[in-house]
Coordinates of C-alpha atoms in Angstrom, one line a residue:
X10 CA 0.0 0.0 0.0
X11 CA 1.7 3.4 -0.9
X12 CA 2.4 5.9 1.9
X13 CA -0.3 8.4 2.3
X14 CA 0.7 12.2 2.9
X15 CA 0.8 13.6 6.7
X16 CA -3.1 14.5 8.0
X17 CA -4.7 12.5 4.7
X18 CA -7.1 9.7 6.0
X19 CA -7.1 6.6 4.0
X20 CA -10.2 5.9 2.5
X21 CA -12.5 3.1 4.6
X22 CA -13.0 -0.5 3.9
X23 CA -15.8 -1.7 2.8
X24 CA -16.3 -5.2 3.1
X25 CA -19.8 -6.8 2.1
X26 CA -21.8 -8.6 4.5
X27 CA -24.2 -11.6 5.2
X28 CA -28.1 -10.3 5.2
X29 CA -29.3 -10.9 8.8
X30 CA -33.2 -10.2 8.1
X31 CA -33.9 -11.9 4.8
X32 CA -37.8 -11.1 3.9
X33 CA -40.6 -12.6 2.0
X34 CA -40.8 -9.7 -0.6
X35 CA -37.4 -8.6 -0.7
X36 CA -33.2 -9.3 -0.2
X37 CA -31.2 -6.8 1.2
X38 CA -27.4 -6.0 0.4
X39 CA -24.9 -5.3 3.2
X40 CA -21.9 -3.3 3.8
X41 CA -19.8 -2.0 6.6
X42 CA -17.0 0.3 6.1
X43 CA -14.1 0.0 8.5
X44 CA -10.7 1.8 9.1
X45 CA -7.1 0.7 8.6
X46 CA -7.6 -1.1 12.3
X47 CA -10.7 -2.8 11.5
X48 CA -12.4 0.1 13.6
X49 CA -16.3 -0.1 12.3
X50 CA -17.2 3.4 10.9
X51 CA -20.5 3.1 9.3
X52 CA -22.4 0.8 7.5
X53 CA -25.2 0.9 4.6
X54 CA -28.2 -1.9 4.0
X55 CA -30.1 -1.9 0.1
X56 CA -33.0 -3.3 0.4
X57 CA -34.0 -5.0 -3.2
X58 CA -38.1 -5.3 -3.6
X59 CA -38.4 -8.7 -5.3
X60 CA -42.5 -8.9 -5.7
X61 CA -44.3 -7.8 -8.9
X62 CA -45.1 -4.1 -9.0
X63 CA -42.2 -3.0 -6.8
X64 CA -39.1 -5.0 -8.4
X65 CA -37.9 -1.4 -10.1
X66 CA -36.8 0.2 -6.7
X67 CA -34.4 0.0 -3.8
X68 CA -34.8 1.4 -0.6
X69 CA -31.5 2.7 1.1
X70 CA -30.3 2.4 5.2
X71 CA -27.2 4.5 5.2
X72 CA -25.1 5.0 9.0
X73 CA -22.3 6.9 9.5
X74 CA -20.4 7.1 13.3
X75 CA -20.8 11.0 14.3
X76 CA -17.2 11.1 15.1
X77 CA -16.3 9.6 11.7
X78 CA -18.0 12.1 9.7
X79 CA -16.7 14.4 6.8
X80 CA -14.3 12.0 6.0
X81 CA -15.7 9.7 3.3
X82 CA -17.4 7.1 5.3
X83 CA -21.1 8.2 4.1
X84 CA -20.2 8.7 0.0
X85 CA -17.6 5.6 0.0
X86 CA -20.7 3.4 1.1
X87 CA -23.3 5.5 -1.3
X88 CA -21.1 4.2 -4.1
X89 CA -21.4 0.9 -3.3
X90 CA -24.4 1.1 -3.0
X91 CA -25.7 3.3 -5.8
X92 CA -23.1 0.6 -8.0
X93 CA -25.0 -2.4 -6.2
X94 CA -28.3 -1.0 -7.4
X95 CA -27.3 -0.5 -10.6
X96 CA -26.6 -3.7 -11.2
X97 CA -29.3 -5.6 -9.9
X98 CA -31.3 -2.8 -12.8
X99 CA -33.1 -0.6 -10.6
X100 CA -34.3 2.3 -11.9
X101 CA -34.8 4.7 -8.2
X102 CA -33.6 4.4 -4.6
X103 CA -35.1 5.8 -2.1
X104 CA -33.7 6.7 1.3
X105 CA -35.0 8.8 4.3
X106 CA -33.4 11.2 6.9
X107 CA -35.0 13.3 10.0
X108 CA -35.5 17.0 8.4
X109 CA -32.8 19.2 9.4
X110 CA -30.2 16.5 10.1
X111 CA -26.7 15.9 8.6
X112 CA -28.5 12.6 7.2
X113 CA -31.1 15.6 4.9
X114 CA -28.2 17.7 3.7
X115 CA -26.0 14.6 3.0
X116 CA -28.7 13.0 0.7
X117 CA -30.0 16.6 -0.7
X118 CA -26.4 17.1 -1.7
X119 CA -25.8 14.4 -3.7
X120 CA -28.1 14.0 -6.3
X121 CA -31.2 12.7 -4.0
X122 CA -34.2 14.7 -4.5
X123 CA -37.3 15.2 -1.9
X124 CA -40.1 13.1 -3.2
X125 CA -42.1 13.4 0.2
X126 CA -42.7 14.4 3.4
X127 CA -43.9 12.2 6.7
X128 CA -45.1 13.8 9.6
X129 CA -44.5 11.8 12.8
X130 CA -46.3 11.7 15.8
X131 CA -46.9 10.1 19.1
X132 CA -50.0 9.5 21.5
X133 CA -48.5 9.2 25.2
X134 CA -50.2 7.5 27.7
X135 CA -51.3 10.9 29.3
X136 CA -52.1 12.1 26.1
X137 CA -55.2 9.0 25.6
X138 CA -58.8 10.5 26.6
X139 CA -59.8 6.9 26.7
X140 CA -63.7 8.4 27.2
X141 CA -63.6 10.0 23.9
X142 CA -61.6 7.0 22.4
X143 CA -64.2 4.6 23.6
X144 CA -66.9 7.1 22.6
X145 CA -65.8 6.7 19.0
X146 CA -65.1 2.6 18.9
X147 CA -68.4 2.4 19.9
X148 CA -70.2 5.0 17.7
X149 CA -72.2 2.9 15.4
X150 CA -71.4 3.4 11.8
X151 CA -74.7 2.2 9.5
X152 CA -74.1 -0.5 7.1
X153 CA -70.6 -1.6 8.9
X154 CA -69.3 -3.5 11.4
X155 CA -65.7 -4.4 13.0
X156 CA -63.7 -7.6 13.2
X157 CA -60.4 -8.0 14.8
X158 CA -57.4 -10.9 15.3
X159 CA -54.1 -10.8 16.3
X160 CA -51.0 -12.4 14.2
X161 CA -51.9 -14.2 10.8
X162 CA -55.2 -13.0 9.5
X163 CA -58.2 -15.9 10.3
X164 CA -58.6 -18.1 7.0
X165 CA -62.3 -17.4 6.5
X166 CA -61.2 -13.8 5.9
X167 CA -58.1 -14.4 4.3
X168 CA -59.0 -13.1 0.5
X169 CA -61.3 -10.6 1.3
X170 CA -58.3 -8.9 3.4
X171 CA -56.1 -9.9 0.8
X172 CA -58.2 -7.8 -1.8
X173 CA -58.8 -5.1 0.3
X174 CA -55.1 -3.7 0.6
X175 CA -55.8 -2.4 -2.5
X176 CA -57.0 0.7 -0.4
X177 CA -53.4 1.6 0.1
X178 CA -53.2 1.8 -3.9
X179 CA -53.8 5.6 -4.1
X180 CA -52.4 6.3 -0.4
X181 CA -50.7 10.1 -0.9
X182 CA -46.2 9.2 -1.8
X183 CA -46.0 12.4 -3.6
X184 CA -43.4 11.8 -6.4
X185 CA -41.5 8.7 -5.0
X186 CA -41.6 5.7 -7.8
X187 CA -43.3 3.5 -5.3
X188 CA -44.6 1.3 -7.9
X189 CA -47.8 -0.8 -6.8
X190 CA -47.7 -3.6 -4.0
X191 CA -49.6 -6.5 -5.3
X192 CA -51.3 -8.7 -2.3
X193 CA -52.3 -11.8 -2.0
X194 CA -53.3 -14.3 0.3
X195 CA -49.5 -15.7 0.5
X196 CA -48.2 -12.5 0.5
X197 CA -50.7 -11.0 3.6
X198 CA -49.9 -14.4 5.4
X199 CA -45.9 -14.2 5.2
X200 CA -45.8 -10.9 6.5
X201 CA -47.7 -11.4 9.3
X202 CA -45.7 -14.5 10.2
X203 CA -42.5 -12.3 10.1
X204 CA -43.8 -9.5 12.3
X205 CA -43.8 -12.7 14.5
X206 CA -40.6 -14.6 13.8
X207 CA -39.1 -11.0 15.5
X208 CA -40.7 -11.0 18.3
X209 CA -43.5 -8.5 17.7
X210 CA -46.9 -8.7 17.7
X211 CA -49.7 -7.8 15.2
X212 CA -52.9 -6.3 15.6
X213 CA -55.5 -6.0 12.9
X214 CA -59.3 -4.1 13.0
X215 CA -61.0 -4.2 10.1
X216 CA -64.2 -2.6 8.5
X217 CA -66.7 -5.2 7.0
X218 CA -69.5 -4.2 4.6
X219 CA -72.5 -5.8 6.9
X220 CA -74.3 -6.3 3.6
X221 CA -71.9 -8.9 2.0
X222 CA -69.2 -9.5 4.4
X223 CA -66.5 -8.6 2.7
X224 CA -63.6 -6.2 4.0
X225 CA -63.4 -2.9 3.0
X226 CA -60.5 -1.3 5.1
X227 CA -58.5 -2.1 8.2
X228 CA -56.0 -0.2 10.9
X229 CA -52.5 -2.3 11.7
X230 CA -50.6 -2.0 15.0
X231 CA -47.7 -3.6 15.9
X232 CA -47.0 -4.4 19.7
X233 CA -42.9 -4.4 19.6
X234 CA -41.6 -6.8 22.7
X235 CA -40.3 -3.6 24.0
X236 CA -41.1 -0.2 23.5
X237 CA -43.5 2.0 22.0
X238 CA -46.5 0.4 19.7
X239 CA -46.2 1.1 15.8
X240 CA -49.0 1.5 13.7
X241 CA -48.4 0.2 10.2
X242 CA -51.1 1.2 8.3
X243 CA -54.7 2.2 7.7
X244 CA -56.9 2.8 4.9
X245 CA -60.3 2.3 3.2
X246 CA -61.7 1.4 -0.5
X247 CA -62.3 4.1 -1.6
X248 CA -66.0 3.2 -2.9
X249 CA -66.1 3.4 1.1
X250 CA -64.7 6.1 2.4
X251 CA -66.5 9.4 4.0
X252 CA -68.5 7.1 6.7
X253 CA -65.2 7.4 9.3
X254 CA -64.5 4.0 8.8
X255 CA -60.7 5.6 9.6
X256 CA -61.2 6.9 12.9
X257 CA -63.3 4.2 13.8
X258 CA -60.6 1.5 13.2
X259 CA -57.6 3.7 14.7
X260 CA -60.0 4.1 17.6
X261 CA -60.4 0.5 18.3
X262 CA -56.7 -0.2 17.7
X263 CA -55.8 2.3 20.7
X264 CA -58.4 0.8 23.1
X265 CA -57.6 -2.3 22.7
X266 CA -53.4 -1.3 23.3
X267 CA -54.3 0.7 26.4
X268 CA -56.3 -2.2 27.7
X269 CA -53.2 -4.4 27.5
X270 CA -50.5 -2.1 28.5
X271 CA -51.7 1.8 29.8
X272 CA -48.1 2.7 30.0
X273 CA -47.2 2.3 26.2
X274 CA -47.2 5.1 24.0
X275 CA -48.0 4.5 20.3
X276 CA -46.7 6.1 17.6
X277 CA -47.9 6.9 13.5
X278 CA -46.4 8.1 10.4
X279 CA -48.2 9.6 8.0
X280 CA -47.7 12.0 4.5
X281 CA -47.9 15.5 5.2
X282 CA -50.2 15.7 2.1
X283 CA -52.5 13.3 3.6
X284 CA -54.6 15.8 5.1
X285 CA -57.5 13.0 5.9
X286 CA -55.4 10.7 8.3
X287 CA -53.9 13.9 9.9
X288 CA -57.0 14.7 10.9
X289 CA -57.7 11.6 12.6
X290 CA -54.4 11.1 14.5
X291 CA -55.2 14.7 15.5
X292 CA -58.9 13.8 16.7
X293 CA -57.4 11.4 18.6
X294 CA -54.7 12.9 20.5
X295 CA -51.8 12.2 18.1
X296 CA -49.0 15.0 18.9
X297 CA -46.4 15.5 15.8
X298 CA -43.0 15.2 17.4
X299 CA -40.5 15.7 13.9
X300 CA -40.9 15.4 10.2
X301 CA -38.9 13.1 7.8
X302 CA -38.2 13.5 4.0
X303 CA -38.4 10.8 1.5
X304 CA -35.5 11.3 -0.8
X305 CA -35.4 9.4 -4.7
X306 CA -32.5 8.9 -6.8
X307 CA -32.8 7.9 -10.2
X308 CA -30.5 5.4 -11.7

């Protein structure tokens, strides 16, 4: 190795790694960067979408040590990255970073642009009017009715649920290249059984049309084995929507967490386009705590 000048750094390592969390609808690739000791300095995960309607994109996770910043860490992984990408023919990555962080201007300043915005928020134990939460669960909506289970979706309803993600379809990305998530039975079955395999556990209310018994939308949460609850998603056909199916669900979800643990806080996500679902976390007690942006580079 040739002698490198007084006060130059020598660029990092980066050696690839073993995926630890292999998926049912993706692969990821793995790298960590080290320094000429084998110090760790950062590392970088691709995750490569390998269902139909999605197998264009790759979504990046990009780390950099704060003490091992500004000195090539962050654009030596990018590169590998952006290279690994490439050649598995993806046309867009997608990565995000807290607004405001070095994460933003790192990915704003090389070639990433801002496709979306997320709006975070959090509803803290003091924060839960569980009067007005229960007032809503129970408000009857005409024509509907609720179901609920926890893990793997019950096989009786296992197509109509599988059908009605479609409601995510048109959910608000802004300009990422999302492509479109086809479901299936398989599909709604396998991730379920990971959210288990980790650990976790999953809770799922849904909407039924009393007049045919199909489902027409549904609100995820996800009970981690420690910490806060996440919800994953909610939405509703749209042939069914302005009946507050929304609320209704999200409602029901956050009794039924605050009946098992009072102490857990539960926290959402949600575009800051989507003005619909802002007003429901807001209705019920959802407090933003930062934003996020969605960046997209195109290969």
């Amino acid at each position: 190795m040739p002698p490198t000048s007084p006060g130059v750094a020598l660029p990092p390592r980066i050696t690839a790694l073993t995926d630890p969390d292999p998926a049912p609808s993706s692969r990821r690739l793995a790298w960590l960067a080290s320094g000429p000791a084998g110090v760790p300095l950062g590392s970088a995960f691709l995750r490569l979408f390998t269902k139909e309607g999605q197998t264009h994109l790759a979504e990046l996770d990009l780390a950099v040590h704060p003490a091992e910043r500004r000195q090539g860490v962050g654009t030596a992984l990018l590169g590998t990255a952006v290279d690994a990408a490439r050649a598995e023919a993806r046309r867009a990555v997608v990565a995000q970073a807290e607004r405001g962080t070095p994460g933003d201007a790192f990915l704003a300043a090389r070639g990433f642009r801002e496709v979306l915005e997320l709006v975070y928020a959090r509803l803290g134990p003091a924060d839960i009017d569980l009067d007005g939460i229960t007032r809503i669960a129970e408000h009857p909506r005409p024509g509907y009715h609720l179901t609920e289970w926890t893990g793997v979706v019950p096989g009786e309803l296992a197509e109509t649920f599988a059908a009605s993600r479609r409601a995510m379809d048109d959910m608000p990305m802004g300009d990422t290249d999302y492509g479109t998530v086809v479901w299936d039975v398989e599909r709604v079955m396998a991730a379920a059984e990971t959210i288990a395999k980790r650990g976790d556990t999953l809770y799922t209310v849904a909407a039924v049309d009393s007049s045919d018994g199909t489902i027409v939308g549904f609100s995820e949460l996800v009970f981690r084995a420690r910490g806060d609850g996440q919800h994953y998603g909610t939405a509703v056909l749209p042939e069914h929507r302005g009946h507050g199916l929304g609320l209704w669900m999200k409602a029901r979800a956050i009794r039924h967490a605050h009946r098992l643990d009072p102490g857990r806080a539960l926290l959402t996500d949600t575009a800051s386009t989507n003005a619909p679902m802002l007003r429901v976390n807001d209705t019920l007690g959802y407090r933003p705590t930062h934003r996020a942006v969605e960046y997209q580079l195109d290969l």
